[in-house]
PDB file of C-alpha atoms in Angstrom:
ATOM      1  CA  MET A   1       0.000   0.000   0.000  1.00 87.00           C
ATOM      2  CA  SER A   2       1.075   3.571  -0.589  1.00 94.00           C
ATOM      3  CA  ALA A   3       1.592   6.036   2.266  1.00 95.00           C
ATOM      4  CA  LYS A   4      -1.630   7.793   1.205  1.00 95.00           C
ATOM      5  CA  GLU A   5      -3.570   4.516   1.336  1.00 95.00           C
ATOM      6  CA  ASP A   6      -2.099   3.811   4.789  1.00 95.00           C
ATOM      7  CA  MET A   7      -3.026   7.330   5.962  1.00 96.00           C
ATOM      8  CA  LEU A   8      -6.613   6.966   4.745  1.00 94.00           C
ATOM      9  CA  ALA A   9      -6.839   3.467   6.281  1.00 96.00           C
ATOM     10  CA  GLY A  10      -5.851   4.807   9.712  1.00 95.00           C
ATOM     11  CA  ILE A  11      -2.584   2.874  10.016  1.00 96.00           C
ATOM     12  CA  TRP A  12       0.994   4.068  10.554  1.00 96.00           C
ATOM     13  CA  TYR A  13       2.372   5.814   7.470  1.00 96.00           C
ATOM     14  CA  ASP A  14       5.284   7.949   6.289  1.00 93.00           C
ATOM     15  CA  ALA A  15       3.938  11.448   6.822  1.00 90.00           C
ATOM     16  CA  ASN A  16       7.115  13.431   6.284  1.00 89.00           C
ATOM     17  CA  PHE A  17       9.029  11.875   3.428  1.00 90.00           C
ATOM     18  CA  ASP A  18       6.403  10.468   1.041  1.00 94.00           C
ATOM     19  CA  GLU A  19       6.550  12.447  -2.208  1.00 96.00           C
ATOM     20  CA  GLU A  20       2.846  12.042  -3.137  1.00 96.00           C
ATOM     21  CA  LEU A  21       1.597  13.301   0.244  1.00 97.00           C
ATOM     22  CA  TYR A  22       4.159  16.107   0.221  1.00 96.00           C
ATOM     23  CA  LYS A  23       2.929  17.340  -3.182  1.00 97.00           C
ATOM     24  CA  GLU A  24      -0.713  17.183  -2.045  1.00 97.00           C
ATOM     25  CA  ARG A  25       0.051  19.166   1.126  1.00 97.00           C
ATOM     26  CA  ILE A  26       1.978  21.820  -0.818  1.00 97.00           C
ATOM     27  CA  ALA A  27      -0.856  22.206  -3.363  1.00 98.00           C
ATOM     28  CA  ALA A  28      -3.457  22.578  -0.587  1.00 98.00           C
ATOM     29  CA  LYS A  29      -1.302  25.076   1.306  1.00 98.00           C
ATOM     30  CA  ASP A  30      -0.682  27.127  -1.863  1.00 98.00           C
ATOM     31  CA  PHE A  31      -4.452  27.327  -2.465  1.00 98.00           C
ATOM     32  CA  CYS A  32      -4.940  28.315   1.200  1.00 98.00           C
ATOM     33  CA  LEU A  33      -2.313  31.032   0.822  1.00 98.00           C
ATOM     34  CA  GLU A  34      -4.108  32.361  -2.250  1.00 98.00           C
ATOM     35  CA  LEU A  35      -7.443  32.274  -0.399  1.00 98.00           C
ATOM     36  CA  ASN A  36      -5.909  34.095   2.555  1.00 98.00           C
ATOM     37  CA  LEU A  37      -4.594  36.834   0.249  1.00 98.00           C
ATOM     38  CA  THR A  38      -7.912  37.234  -1.595  1.00 98.00           C
ATOM     39  CA  PRO A  39     -10.028  40.128  -0.271  1.00 97.00           C
ATOM     40  CA  MET A  40     -13.237  39.142   1.478  1.00 95.00           C
ATOM     41  CA  LYS A  41     -15.215  41.328  -0.956  1.00 97.00           C
ATOM     42  CA  ASN A  42     -14.039  39.106  -3.851  1.00 97.00           C
ATOM     43  CA  LEU A  43     -16.579  36.438  -2.925  1.00 96.00           C
ATOM     44  CA  GLU A  44     -16.615  34.721  -6.326  1.00 96.00           C
ATOM     45  CA  ARG A  45     -12.837  34.107  -6.312  1.00 98.00           C
ATOM     46  CA  ARG A  46     -12.896  32.992  -2.675  1.00 97.00           C
ATOM     47  CA  ARG A  47     -15.594  30.430  -3.491  1.00 96.00           C
ATOM     48  CA  GLU A  48     -13.575  29.154  -6.461  1.00 97.00           C
ATOM     49  CA  LEU A  49     -10.573  28.665  -4.192  1.00 98.00           C
ATOM     50  CA  LEU A  50     -12.650  27.022  -1.456  1.00 97.00           C
ATOM     51  CA  LYS A  51     -13.916  24.509  -4.046  1.00 97.00           C
ATOM     52  CA  LYS A  52     -10.289  23.637  -4.833  1.00 97.00           C
ATOM     53  CA  ILE A  53      -9.290  23.441  -1.175  1.00 98.00           C
ATOM     54  CA  LEU A  54     -12.432  21.638   0.046  1.00 98.00           C
ATOM     55  CA  PRO A  55     -13.793  19.539  -2.841  1.00 97.00           C
ATOM     56  CA  ASN A  56     -16.378  17.850  -0.568  1.00 96.00           C
ATOM     57  CA  VAL A  57     -17.869  21.131   0.703  1.00 97.00           C
ATOM     58  CA  ASN A  58     -20.451  23.352  -0.995  1.00 95.00           C
ATOM     59  CA  ALA A  59     -18.613  26.704  -0.870  1.00 92.00           C
ATOM     60  CA  GLU A  60     -21.873  28.625  -1.299  1.00 94.00           C
ATOM     61  CA  GLU A  61     -23.295  27.132   1.913  1.00 97.00           C
ATOM     62  CA  VAL A  62     -20.459  27.937   4.340  1.00 98.00           C
ATOM     63  CA  GLU A  63     -18.531  31.015   5.400  1.00 97.00           C
ATOM     64  CA  ILE A  64     -14.814  30.743   6.083  1.00 98.00           C
ATOM     65  CA  LEU A  65     -12.768  33.769   7.117  1.00 98.00           C
ATOM     66  CA  SER A  66      -9.057  34.148   6.504  1.00 98.00           C
ATOM     67  CA  PRO A  67      -6.558  33.060   7.501  1.00 98.00           C
ATOM     68  CA  PHE A  68      -7.599  29.437   7.032  1.00 98.00           C
ATOM     69  CA  MET A  69      -5.343  26.401   6.636  1.00 98.00           C
ATOM     70  CA  VAL A  70      -5.671  22.685   5.879  1.00 98.00           C
ATOM     71  CA  ASP A  71      -3.217  19.867   5.172  1.00 98.00           C
ATOM     72  CA  TYR A  72      -5.057  18.161   2.294  1.00 98.00           C
ATOM     73  CA  GLY A  73      -8.649  19.444   2.146  1.00 98.00           C
ATOM     74  CA  TYR A  74     -10.206  16.346   0.586  1.00 98.00           C
ATOM     75  CA  ASN A  75     -10.698  14.726   4.010  1.00 98.00           C
ATOM     76  CA  ILE A  76     -12.991  17.541   5.204  1.00 98.00           C
ATOM     77  CA  SER A  77     -16.776  17.851   5.074  1.00 98.00           C
ATOM     78  CA  ILE A  78     -18.682  20.865   6.408  1.00 98.00           C
ATOM     79  CA  GLY A  79     -22.468  21.110   6.641  1.00 98.00           C
ATOM     80  CA  ALA A  80     -24.572  23.968   5.289  1.00 98.00           C
ATOM     81  CA  GLY A  81     -24.830  27.117   7.368  1.00 98.00           C
ATOM     82  CA  SER A  82     -21.487  26.606   9.130  1.00 98.00           C
ATOM     83  CA  PHE A  83     -19.184  29.523   9.965  1.00 98.00           C
ATOM     84  CA  PHE A  84     -15.411  29.414  10.556  1.00 98.00           C
ATOM     85  CA  ASN A  85     -13.827  32.493  12.100  1.00 98.00           C
ATOM     86  CA  HIS A  86     -10.258  33.724  11.569  1.00 98.00           C
ATOM     87  CA  ASN A  87      -7.224  31.450  11.930  1.00 98.00           C
ATOM     88  CA  VAL A  88      -8.822  27.992  11.891  1.00 98.00           C
ATOM     89  CA  TYR A  89      -6.516  25.053  11.085  1.00 98.00           C
ATOM     90  CA  LEU A  90      -7.845  21.650  10.031  1.00 98.00           C
ATOM     91  CA  MET A  91      -5.103  18.993  10.092  1.00 98.00           C
ATOM     92  CA  ASP A  92      -7.035  16.564   7.927  1.00 98.00           C
ATOM     93  CA  CYS A  93      -4.727  13.552   7.723  1.00 97.00           C
ATOM     94  CA  ALA A  94      -7.898  11.638   8.640  1.00 98.00           C
ATOM     95  CA  LYS A  95     -11.485  12.686   8.009  1.00 98.00           C
ATOM     96  CA  ILE A  96     -12.801  15.775   9.787  1.00 98.00           C
ATOM     97  CA  SER A  97     -16.565  16.160   9.496  1.00 98.00           C
ATOM     98  CA  PHE A  98     -18.765  19.009  10.697  1.00 98.00           C
ATOM     99  CA  GLY A  99     -22.550  18.836  10.730  1.00 98.00           C
ATOM    100  CA  LYS A 100     -24.839  21.679   9.748  1.00 98.00           C
ATOM    101  CA  LYS A 101     -24.722  25.128  11.345  1.00 98.00           C
ATOM    102  CA  CYS A 102     -21.469  24.684  13.264  1.00 98.00           C
ATOM    103  CA  PHE A 103     -19.776  27.839  14.523  1.00 98.00           C
ATOM    104  CA  VAL A 104     -16.006  27.696  14.960  1.00 98.00           C
ATOM    105  CA  GLY A 105     -14.403  30.574  16.843  1.00 98.00           C
ATOM    106  CA  PRO A 106     -11.062  32.194  16.012  1.00 98.00           C
ATOM    107  CA  ASP A 107      -7.765  30.374  16.587  1.00 98.00           C
ATOM    108  CA  CYS A 108      -9.257  26.866  16.703  1.00 98.00           C
ATOM    109  CA  GLY A 109      -7.291  23.784  15.691  1.00 98.00           C
ATOM    110  CA  PHE A 110      -8.575  20.319  14.775  1.00 99.00           C
ATOM    111  CA  TYR A 111      -5.714  17.801  14.841  1.00 98.00           C
ATOM    112  CA  THR A 112      -5.992  14.235  13.513  1.00 98.00           C
ATOM    113  CA  ALA A 113      -2.315  13.226  13.544  1.00 97.00           C
ATOM    114  CA  ILE A 114      -0.626  11.235  16.294  1.00 97.00           C
ATOM    115  CA  HIS A 115       3.165  10.942  16.350  1.00 95.00           C
ATOM    116  CA  PRO A 116       5.112   8.089  17.964  1.00 95.00           C
ATOM    117  CA  LEU A 117       6.561   8.598  21.411  1.00 95.00           C
ATOM    118  CA  GLU A 118       9.727   6.716  20.381  1.00 95.00           C
ATOM    119  CA  VAL A 119      12.172   9.255  18.991  1.00 96.00           C
ATOM    120  CA  GLU A 120      13.529   6.978  16.228  1.00 95.00           C
ATOM    121  CA  LYS A 121      10.074   6.343  14.752  1.00 93.00           C
ATOM    122  CA  ARG A 122       9.095   9.985  15.117  1.00 92.00           C
ATOM    123  CA  ASN A 123      12.292  11.141  13.379  1.00 93.00           C
ATOM    124  CA  ALA A 124      11.619   8.614  10.597  1.00 92.00           C
ATOM    125  CA  GLY A 125       8.428  10.571   9.826  1.00 91.00           C
ATOM    126  CA  PHE A 126       5.798   8.092  10.991  1.00 94.00           C
ATOM    127  CA  GLU A 127       2.361   9.071  12.194  1.00 96.00           C
ATOM    128  CA  ILE A 128      -1.136   7.673  12.421  1.00 97.00           C
ATOM    129  CA  ALA A 129      -4.322   9.688  12.027  1.00 98.00           C
ATOM    130  CA  LYS A 130      -7.700   9.352  13.738  1.00 98.00           C
ATOM    131  CA  PRO A 131     -10.886  11.077  12.482  1.00 98.00           C
ATOM    132  CA  ILE A 132     -12.754  13.923  14.177  1.00 98.00           C
ATOM    133  CA  GLU A 133     -16.547  14.009  14.005  1.00 98.00           C
ATOM    134  CA  VAL A 134     -18.676  17.019  14.938  1.00 98.00           C
ATOM    135  CA  GLY A 135     -22.507  16.924  14.984  1.00 98.00           C
ATOM    136  CA  ASP A 136     -24.947  19.642  13.966  1.00 98.00           C
ATOM    137  CA  ASN A 137     -25.239  23.018  15.721  1.00 98.00           C
ATOM    138  CA  VAL A 138     -21.970  22.781  17.652  1.00 98.00           C
ATOM    139  CA  TRP A 139     -20.324  26.022  18.780  1.00 98.00           C
ATOM    140  CA  PHE A 140     -16.596  26.235  19.527  1.00 98.00           C
ATOM    141  CA  GLY A 141     -15.347  29.274  21.440  1.00 98.00           C
ATOM    142  CA  GLY A 142     -12.052  30.898  20.523  1.00 98.00           C
ATOM    143  CA  GLY A 143      -8.803  29.011  20.877  1.00 98.00           C
ATOM    144  CA  VAL A 144     -10.284  25.508  21.182  1.00 98.00           C
ATOM    145  CA  THR A 145      -8.043  22.517  20.412  1.00 98.00           C
ATOM    146  CA  ILE A 146      -9.623  19.241  19.261  1.00 98.00           C
ATOM    147  CA  MET A 147      -7.434  16.139  19.463  1.00 98.00           C
ATOM    148  CA  PRO A 148      -7.413  13.031  17.215  1.00 98.00           C
ATOM    149  CA  GLY A 149     -10.318  10.602  17.347  1.00 98.00           C
ATOM    150  CA  VAL A 150     -12.748  12.898  19.185  1.00 98.00           C
ATOM    151  CA  LYS A 151     -16.503  12.948  18.541  1.00 98.00           C
ATOM    152  CA  ILE A 152     -18.640  15.896  19.630  1.00 98.00           C
ATOM    153  CA  GLY A 153     -22.410  15.473  19.789  1.00 98.00           C
ATOM    154  CA  SER A 154     -24.930  17.799  18.189  1.00 98.00           C
ATOM    155  CA  ASN A 155     -26.159  20.937  19.980  1.00 98.00           C
ATOM    156  CA  SER A 156     -23.136  21.169  22.287  1.00 98.00           C
ATOM    157  CA  VAL A 157     -21.003  24.187  23.148  1.00 98.00           C
ATOM    158  CA  ILE A 158     -17.256  23.955  23.765  1.00 98.00           C
ATOM    159  CA  GLY A 159     -15.940  26.888  25.806  1.00 98.00           C
ATOM    160  CA  ALA A 160     -12.987  29.026  24.774  1.00 98.00           C
ATOM    161  CA  LYS A 161      -9.439  27.725  25.257  1.00 98.00           C
ATOM    162  CA  SER A 162     -10.619  24.159  25.879  1.00 98.00           C
ATOM    163  CA  LEU A 163      -8.480  21.123  25.066  1.00 98.00           C
ATOM    164  CA  VAL A 164     -10.892  18.422  23.883  1.00 98.00           C
ATOM    165  CA  ASN A 165      -9.205  15.030  24.176  1.00 98.00           C
ATOM    166  CA  LYS A 166     -12.286  12.851  24.834  1.00 98.00           C
ATOM    167  CA  ASN A 167     -15.726  12.502  23.269  1.00 98.00           C
ATOM    168  CA  ILE A 168     -18.329  15.085  24.263  1.00 98.00           C
ATOM    169  CA  PRO A 169     -22.009  14.007  24.296  1.00 98.00           C
ATOM    170  CA  GLU A 170     -24.926  15.742  22.658  1.00 98.00           C
ATOM    171  CA  GLY A 171     -26.539  18.844  24.158  1.00 98.00           C
ATOM    172  CA  VAL A 172     -23.972  19.906  26.754  1.00 98.00           C
ATOM    173  CA  LEU A 173     -21.794  22.833  27.752  1.00 98.00           C
ATOM    174  CA  ALA A 174     -18.209  21.631  28.130  1.00 98.00           C
ATOM    175  CA  PHE A 175     -14.956  23.463  28.745  1.00 98.00           C
ATOM    176  CA  GLY A 176     -11.578  23.264  30.415  1.00 98.00           C
ATOM    177  CA  ASN A 177      -8.170  21.701  30.028  1.00 97.00           C
ATOM    178  CA  PRO A 178      -8.868  18.899  29.688  1.00 98.00           C
ATOM    179  CA  CYS A 179     -12.395  19.638  28.499  1.00 98.00           C
ATOM    180  CA  LYS A 180     -15.190  18.178  30.604  1.00 98.00           C
ATOM    181  CA  VAL A 181     -18.950  18.409  30.636  1.00 98.00           C
ATOM    182  CA  ILE A 182     -20.159  21.196  32.930  1.00 98.00           C
ATOM    183  CA  ARG A 183     -23.908  20.839  32.453  1.00 98.00           C
ATOM    184  CA  GLU A 184     -26.650  19.962  30.022  1.00 98.00           C
ATOM    185  CA  ILE A 185     -28.038  22.701  27.811  1.00 96.00           C
TER     186      ILE A 185
END
């Protein structure tokens, strides 16, 4: 199997030195750079770029402010009516899915990659990626970090500066480092 096939299968793969993955990351980052340099008033061009960056997202149904960054883009789905504020990073080595009407505050990061603890394996460029799944109507405050493999239920709110390293159920207010459920909504 290729490194890309291993990545998509959720098994250890060469993240740093595989030429195919490197070229895909560079292309996605170049499109993100162009998006980030395109004025917000140039909506038509921004939508064209978003279609290139996020081929599985209807660019007319979401709003994404700059700066915005992804690793690949093709592993991301975003439901209609969703809004992403400034400086959101989606490390989509595995699938990252957002339901409808999700609000993502500024400076949020969604990270799917896990690196080995053993220095030799880490220096050899290995990683494994676990998907992130977000339900409908989820709101993330500013500066939230979502770790690999996390699922967040619909209608929940994640408070600012939270580190989400475990699943969050539906219909709750959760925050903290690590993030924990505070109460039902």
